[in-house]
Amino acid sequence: MNDIDRQHLKTAIRVSQQARDHGNHPFGAILVDDNGVVIMEVENTVLTERDCTGHAETNLVRMASSRFAEKNLAKCTLYASTEPCAMCAAAIFWSGVGRLVYALSQGQLHQIIGASAGDYFLFLNCREVLSKGSRPVEVLGPFLENEAKKVHEGYWKK
């Protein structure tokens, strides 16, 4: 991970805190163009929009694919506060985004949430999903897990 990746991951973590502050699950994602410019910041909206597909990454690729051509998205990096779930990884693949960098791993998230939260889990990591695609998506992570964990502290044990 380089300094640019670190900076953008910190932004994605900040966006995840904003999602929590707005009454949603603490997940955030940003999209960065090939010049390192943040072109989109998106929060999780599962609770406020009452939409189980309102994960930050899915919201981001839905918005990005309506605004940008796939050839442009191929040059972009999606930074996620947490490793994308299988649904989000598939959405990233279909969007054409060429690179993914994430902070908190799914394994660490599952440990934080625990069985008592009553949430469903698909135990299929993003690398597995993306490795089955017909085009490559570069995947880097986990990074900054301790920073990313802080946003989840006290949230899942309500």
Coordinates of N, CA and C in Angstrom, one line a residue:
M1 N 0.9 -1.2 0.0 CA 0.0 0.0 0.0 C 0.9 1.2 0.0
N2 N 0.6 2.2 -0.9 CA 1.3 3.4 -0.9 C 0.6 4.5 -0.1
D3 N 1.2 5.7 -0.1 CA 0.6 6.8 0.7 C -0.7 7.3 0.1
I4 N -0.8 7.2 -1.2 CA -2.1 7.6 -1.9 C -3.2 6.7 -1.5
D5 N -2.9 5.4 -1.5 CA -3.9 4.4 -1.1 C -4.3 4.6 0.4
R6 N -3.3 4.9 1.2 CA -3.6 5.1 2.7 C -4.5 6.3 2.8
Q7 N -4.2 7.4 2.1 CA -5.0 8.6 2.2 C -6.5 8.3 1.8
H8 N -6.6 7.6 0.7 CA -8.0 7.4 0.2 C -8.7 6.3 1.1
L9 N -8.0 5.4 1.6 CA -8.7 4.5 2.6 C -9.2 5.2 3.8
K10 N -8.4 6.2 4.3 CA -8.8 7.0 5.4 C -10.1 7.8 5.1
T11 N -10.2 8.2 3.8 CA -11.4 8.9 3.4 C -12.6 8.0 3.4
A12 N -12.4 6.7 2.9 CA -13.5 5.7 2.9 C -13.9 5.4 4.3
I13 N -13.0 5.3 5.3 CA -13.3 5.1 6.7 C -14.1 6.3 7.2
R14 N -13.7 7.5 6.9 CA -14.5 8.7 7.3 C -15.9 8.6 6.8
V15 N -16.1 8.2 5.5 CA -17.4 8.1 5.0 C -18.2 7.0 5.7
S16 N -17.6 6.0 6.1 CA -18.3 5.0 6.9 C -18.8 5.5 8.2
Q17 N -18.0 6.4 8.8 CA -18.5 7.1 10.1 C -19.7 8.0 9.8
Q18 N -19.7 8.6 8.6 CA -20.8 9.5 8.2 C -22.1 8.6 8.0
A19 N -21.9 7.4 7.4 CA -23.1 6.5 7.3 C -23.6 6.1 8.6
R20 N -22.8 5.8 9.6 CA -23.2 5.5 10.9 C -23.9 6.7 11.6
D21 N -23.3 7.9 11.4 CA -23.9 9.1 12.0 C -25.3 9.4 11.4
H22 N -25.5 8.9 10.1 CA -26.8 9.2 9.4 C -27.8 8.0 9.7
G23 N -27.5 7.1 10.6 CA -28.4 6.0 11.0 C -28.3 4.8 10.1
N24 N -27.2 4.6 9.5 CA -27.0 3.4 8.7 C -25.8 2.5 9.2
H25 N -25.7 1.4 8.6 CA -24.5 0.5 8.9 C -23.3 1.3 8.6
P26 N -22.2 1.1 9.4 CA -21.0 1.9 9.2 C -20.1 1.4 8.0
F27 N -20.5 1.7 6.8 CA -19.7 1.3 5.6 C -19.7 2.5 4.7
G28 N -18.5 2.7 4.1 CA -18.3 3.8 3.1 C -17.4 3.3 2.0
A29 N -17.6 4.0 0.8 CA -16.8 3.7 -0.4 C -16.6 5.0 -1.1
I30 N -15.4 5.1 -1.8 CA -15.1 6.2 -2.6 C -14.6 5.7 -3.9
L31 N -14.7 6.5 -5.0 CA -14.2 6.2 -6.3 C -13.2 7.3 -6.6
V32 N -12.0 6.8 -7.1 CA -10.9 7.7 -7.4 C -10.5 7.5 -8.9
D33 N -10.3 8.6 -9.6 CA -9.9 8.4 -11.0 C -8.4 8.1 -11.1
D34 N -8.0 8.0 -12.4 CA -6.6 7.6 -12.6 C -5.6 8.7 -12.3
N35 N -6.1 9.9 -12.0 CA -5.2 11.0 -11.6 C -5.2 11.1 -10.1
G36 N -5.9 10.2 -9.4 CA -5.9 10.3 -7.9 C -6.9 11.2 -7.3
V37 N -7.9 11.7 -8.2 CA -8.9 12.6 -7.7 C -10.1 11.8 -7.3
V38 N -10.6 12.2 -6.1 CA -11.9 11.5 -5.6 C -13.0 12.1 -6.5
I39 N -13.7 11.2 -7.1 CA -14.9 11.6 -8.0 C -16.2 11.2 -7.4
M40 N -16.2 10.4 -6.3 CA -17.5 10.1 -5.7 C -17.2 9.5 -4.3
E41 N -18.1 9.9 -3.4 CA -18.1 9.3 -2.0 C -19.5 8.9 -1.7
V42 N -19.6 7.6 -1.3 CA -21.0 7.1 -1.1 C -21.1 6.3 0.2
E43 N -22.2 6.4 0.9 CA -22.4 5.8 2.2 C -23.3 4.6 2.0
N44 N -23.3 3.7 3.0 CA -24.3 2.6 3.1 C -25.7 3.3 3.4
T45 N -26.7 2.8 2.8 CA -28.1 3.4 3.0 C -29.1 2.3 3.3
V46 N -28.7 1.1 3.7 CA -29.6 0.0 3.9 C -30.7 0.3 4.9
L47 N -30.5 1.0 6.0 CA -31.5 1.3 6.9 C -32.4 2.5 6.6
T48 N -31.8 3.6 6.2 CA -32.6 4.8 5.9 C -33.4 4.7 4.6
E49 N -32.9 3.9 3.6 CA -33.6 3.7 2.4 C -34.4 2.4 2.4
R50 N -34.3 1.6 3.5 CA -35.0 0.4 3.6 C -34.8 -0.5 2.3
D51 N -33.5 -0.6 2.0 CA -33.1 -1.4 0.8 C -31.9 -2.3 1.1
C52 N -32.1 -3.6 1.1 CA -31.1 -4.5 1.5 C -29.9 -4.5 0.5
T53 N -30.0 -3.9 -0.6 CA -28.9 -3.8 -1.6 C -28.2 -2.4 -1.5
G54 N -28.5 -1.6 -0.5 CA -28.0 -0.3 -0.3 C -26.6 -0.3 0.3
H55 N -25.8 -1.3 0.0 CA -24.4 -1.3 0.5 C -23.7 -0.1 -0.1
A56 N -22.6 0.4 0.5 CA -21.9 1.5 0.0 C -21.3 1.3 -1.4
E57 N -20.7 0.1 -1.6 CA -20.1 -0.2 -2.9 C -21.1 -0.4 -4.0
T58 N -22.3 -1.0 -3.6 CA -23.3 -1.2 -4.6 C -23.9 0.2 -5.0
N59 N -24.2 1.0 -4.0 CA -24.7 2.4 -4.3 C -23.7 3.1 -5.2
L60 N -22.4 3.0 -4.9 CA -21.4 3.7 -5.6 C -21.3 3.2 -7.1
V61 N -21.3 1.9 -7.3 CA -21.2 1.5 -8.7 C -22.5 1.8 -9.5
R62 N -23.6 1.7 -8.8 CA -24.8 2.1 -9.5 C -24.8 3.5 -10.0
M63 N -24.3 4.4 -9.1 CA -24.2 5.8 -9.5 C -23.1 6.1 -10.5
A64 N -22.0 5.5 -10.3 CA -20.9 5.7 -11.2 C -21.1 5.2 -12.6
S65 N -21.8 4.0 -12.7 CA -22.0 3.4 -14.0 C -23.0 4.3 -14.8
S66 N -23.9 5.0 -14.1 CA -24.8 5.9 -14.8 C -24.1 7.2 -15.2
R67 N -23.0 7.6 -14.6 CA -22.3 8.8 -14.9 C -21.1 8.7 -15.8
F68 N -20.4 7.5 -15.7 CA -19.1 7.4 -16.4 C -19.2 6.2 -17.3
A69 N -18.4 6.3 -18.4 CA -18.3 5.1 -19.4 C -17.4 4.0 -18.7
E70 N -17.7 2.8 -19.1 CA -17.0 1.7 -18.6 C -15.5 1.8 -18.8
K71 N -15.1 2.4 -20.0 CA -13.6 2.5 -20.2 C -13.0 3.5 -19.2
N72 N -13.8 4.4 -18.7 CA -13.2 5.3 -17.7 C -13.2 4.6 -16.3
L73 N -14.2 3.9 -16.0 CA -14.3 3.2 -14.8 C -13.1 2.1 -14.7
A74 N -12.7 1.6 -15.8 CA -11.6 0.6 -15.8 C -10.3 1.2 -15.2
K75 N -10.2 2.5 -15.3 CA -9.0 3.2 -14.9 C -9.1 3.7 -13.4
C76 N -10.3 3.5 -12.8 CA -10.6 4.0 -11.5 C -10.3 2.9 -10.4
T77 N -10.1 3.4 -9.2 CA -10.0 2.6 -8.0 C -11.1 2.8 -7.1
L78 N -11.7 1.8 -6.6 CA -12.8 1.9 -5.6 C -12.1 1.5 -4.2
Y79 N -12.2 2.5 -3.3 CA -11.7 2.3 -1.9 C -12.9 2.0 -1.0
A80 N -12.8 0.9 -0.3 CA -13.9 0.5 0.6 C -13.4 0.4 2.1
S81 N -14.3 0.9 3.0 CA -13.9 0.8 4.4 C -13.8 -0.6 4.9
T82 N -14.5 -1.5 4.2 CA -14.6 -2.9 4.6 C -14.6 -3.7 3.4
E83 N -14.0 -4.9 3.4 CA -14.0 -5.8 2.3 C -15.4 -6.0 1.7
P84 N -15.6 -5.8 0.4 CA -16.9 -5.9 -0.2 C -17.4 -7.3 0.0
C85 N -18.7 -7.4 0.2 CA -19.4 -8.7 0.3 C -19.5 -9.3 -1.2
A86 N -20.0 -10.5 -1.3 CA -20.1 -11.1 -2.6 C -21.0 -10.3 -3.6
M87 N -22.1 -9.8 -3.0 CA -23.0 -8.9 -3.9 C -22.2 -7.7 -4.4
C88 N -21.5 -7.0 -3.5 CA -20.8 -5.8 -3.9 C -19.6 -6.2 -4.8
A89 N -18.9 -7.3 -4.6 CA -17.8 -7.7 -5.5 C -18.3 -7.9 -6.9
A90 N -19.5 -8.6 -7.0 CA -20.1 -8.8 -8.3 C -20.4 -7.5 -9.0
A91 N -21.0 -6.6 -8.2 CA -21.4 -5.3 -8.8 C -20.1 -4.5 -9.2
I92 N -19.0 -4.6 -8.5 CA -17.8 -4.0 -8.9 C -17.3 -4.6 -10.2
F93 N -17.4 -5.9 -10.3 CA -17.0 -6.6 -11.6 C -17.8 -6.1 -12.7
W94 N -19.1 -6.1 -12.6 CA -20.0 -5.7 -13.7 C -19.9 -4.2 -14.0
S95 N -19.5 -3.4 -13.1 CA -19.3 -2.0 -13.4 C -18.1 -1.7 -14.3
G96 N -17.1 -2.5 -14.2 CA -15.9 -2.3 -15.0 C -14.8 -1.7 -14.2
V97 N -15.0 -1.3 -13.0 CA -14.0 -0.7 -12.1 C -12.8 -1.7 -12.2
G98 N -11.6 -1.1 -12.3 CA -10.4 -1.9 -12.5 C -9.6 -2.3 -11.3
R99 N -9.8 -1.5 -10.2 CA -9.0 -1.8 -9.0 C -9.8 -1.6 -7.7
L100 N -9.6 -2.4 -6.7 CA -10.3 -2.3 -5.5 C -9.2 -2.4 -4.3
V101 N -9.4 -1.5 -3.4 CA -8.5 -1.4 -2.2 C -9.5 -1.3 -1.0
Y102 N -9.3 -2.2 0.0 CA -10.2 -2.2 1.1 C -9.4 -2.2 2.5
A103 N -10.1 -1.7 3.5 CA -9.5 -1.7 4.8 C -9.8 -2.9 5.6
L104 N -10.9 -3.0 6.3 CA -11.3 -4.1 7.2 C -11.6 -5.4 6.5
S105 N -11.1 -6.5 6.8 CA -11.4 -7.8 6.2 C -12.8 -8.3 6.6
Q106 N -13.3 -9.1 5.8 CA -14.6 -9.8 6.2 C -14.4 -10.6 7.4
G107 N -13.3 -11.3 7.6 CA -13.1 -12.1 8.8 C -13.1 -11.2 10.0
Q108 N -12.4 -10.1 10.0 CA -12.5 -9.2 11.2 C -13.9 -8.6 11.4
L109 N -14.6 -8.3 10.3 CA -15.9 -7.8 10.5 C -16.8 -8.9 11.2
H110 N -16.7 -10.1 10.7 CA -17.5 -11.2 11.3 C -17.2 -11.4 12.8
Q111 N -15.9 -11.2 13.2 CA -15.6 -11.3 14.6 C -16.2 -10.1 15.4
I112 N -16.2 -9.0 14.8 CA -16.8 -7.8 15.5 C -18.3 -8.0 15.7
I113 N -19.0 -8.4 14.6 CA -20.4 -8.5 14.6 C -20.9 -9.6 15.5
G114 N -20.2 -10.8 15.3 CA -20.6 -12.0 16.1 C -22.0 -12.5 15.7
A115 N -22.3 -13.7 16.2 CA -23.5 -14.4 15.9 C -24.7 -13.7 16.5
S116 N -24.5 -13.0 17.6 CA -25.7 -12.4 18.3 C -26.4 -11.3 17.5
A117 N -25.7 -10.8 16.5 CA -26.3 -9.7 15.8 C -27.5 -10.1 14.9
G118 N -27.6 -11.4 14.6 CA -28.7 -11.9 13.8 C -28.6 -11.6 12.3
D119 N -27.4 -11.1 11.9 CA -27.3 -10.8 10.5 C -26.9 -12.0 9.7
Y120 N -27.2 -12.0 8.4 CA -26.8 -13.1 7.5 C -25.4 -12.8 7.0
F121 N -24.7 -13.9 6.7 CA -23.3 -13.8 6.1 C -23.2 -14.7 4.9
L122 N -22.6 -14.3 3.9 CA -22.1 -15.2 2.8 C -20.6 -15.3 3.0
F123 N -20.1 -16.4 3.3 CA -18.7 -16.6 3.6 C -18.0 -16.8 2.3
L124 N -18.0 -15.8 1.5 CA -17.3 -15.8 0.2 C -16.6 -14.5 0.0
N125 N -15.3 -14.5 0.0 CA -14.6 -13.2 0.0 C -14.5 -12.6 -1.4
C126 N -14.2 -11.4 -1.4 CA -14.2 -10.6 -2.7 C -13.2 -11.2 -3.7
R127 N -12.1 -11.6 -3.3 CA -11.1 -12.2 -4.2 C -11.6 -13.4 -4.9
E128 N -12.4 -14.3 -4.1 CA -13.0 -15.5 -4.7 C -14.0 -15.1 -5.8
V129 N -14.8 -14.1 -5.5 CA -15.8 -13.7 -6.5 C -15.2 -13.1 -7.7
L130 N -14.2 -12.2 -7.5 CA -13.6 -11.5 -8.6 C -12.7 -12.4 -9.4
S131 N -12.2 -13.4 -8.8 CA -11.3 -14.4 -9.6 C -12.1 -15.2 -10.6
K132 N -13.4 -15.2 -10.5 CA -14.2 -16.0 -11.4 C -14.6 -15.2 -12.6
G133 N -14.3 -14.0 -12.7 CA -14.7 -13.1 -13.8 C -13.8 -13.3 -15.0
S134 N -14.3 -12.8 -16.1 CA -13.6 -12.9 -17.4 C -12.7 -11.7 -17.6
R135 N -12.6 -10.8 -16.7 CA -11.6 -9.7 -16.8 C -11.0 -9.5 -15.4
P136 N -9.8 -9.1 -15.4 CA -9.1 -8.9 -14.1 C -9.6 -7.7 -13.3
V137 N -9.6 -7.8 -12.0 CA -9.8 -6.7 -11.1 C -8.7 -6.8 -10.1
E138 N -7.9 -5.8 -10.0 CA -6.8 -5.8 -9.0 C -7.4 -5.6 -7.6
V139 N -7.1 -6.5 -6.7 CA -7.6 -6.4 -5.3 C -6.4 -6.3 -4.3
L140 N -6.5 -5.2 -3.5 CA -5.5 -5.0 -2.4 C -6.2 -4.8 -1.1
G141 N -5.7 -5.5 -0.1 CA -6.3 -5.4 1.3 C -6.2 -6.7 2.0
P142 N -6.4 -6.7 3.2 CA -6.8 -5.6 4.1 C -5.7 -4.7 4.5
F143 N -6.0 -3.4 4.7 CA -5.1 -2.4 5.3 C -5.8 -1.5 6.3
L144 N -5.1 -0.9 7.2 CA -5.7 0.0 8.2 C -6.8 -0.6 9.0
E145 N -6.7 -1.9 9.3 CA -7.8 -2.6 10.0 C -8.1 -2.0 11.3
N146 N -7.1 -1.6 12.1 CA -7.4 -1.0 13.4 C -8.2 0.3 13.3
E147 N -7.9 1.1 12.3 CA -8.6 2.3 12.1 C -10.0 2.0 11.7
A148 N -10.2 1.1 10.8 CA -11.5 0.7 10.2 C -12.4 0.1 11.3
K149 N -11.8 -0.6 12.2 CA -12.6 -1.3 13.3 C -13.2 -0.2 14.2
K150 N -12.6 0.9 14.4 CA -13.1 1.9 15.4 C -14.5 2.4 15.0
V151 N -14.8 2.4 13.8 CA -16.1 2.9 13.3 C -17.2 1.9 13.8
H152 N -16.8 0.7 13.9 CA -17.8 -0.4 14.3 C -17.9 -0.6 15.8
E153 N -17.1 0.0 16.6 CA -17.1 -0.2 18.0 C -18.4 0.3 18.6
G154 N -19.1 -0.7 19.3 CA -20.3 -0.4 20.0 C -21.5 -0.4 19.0
Y155 N -21.3 -0.5 17.8 CA -22.5 -0.4 16.8 C -23.3 -1.7 16.8
W156 N -22.6 -2.8 16.7 CA -23.3 -4.1 16.5 C -23.8 -4.8 17.7
K157 N -23.5 -4.3 18.9 CA -23.9 -4.9 20.2 C -25.0 -4.1 20.8
K158 N -25.9 -3.6 20.0 CA -27.1 -2.8 20.5 C -28.1 -3.6 21.3

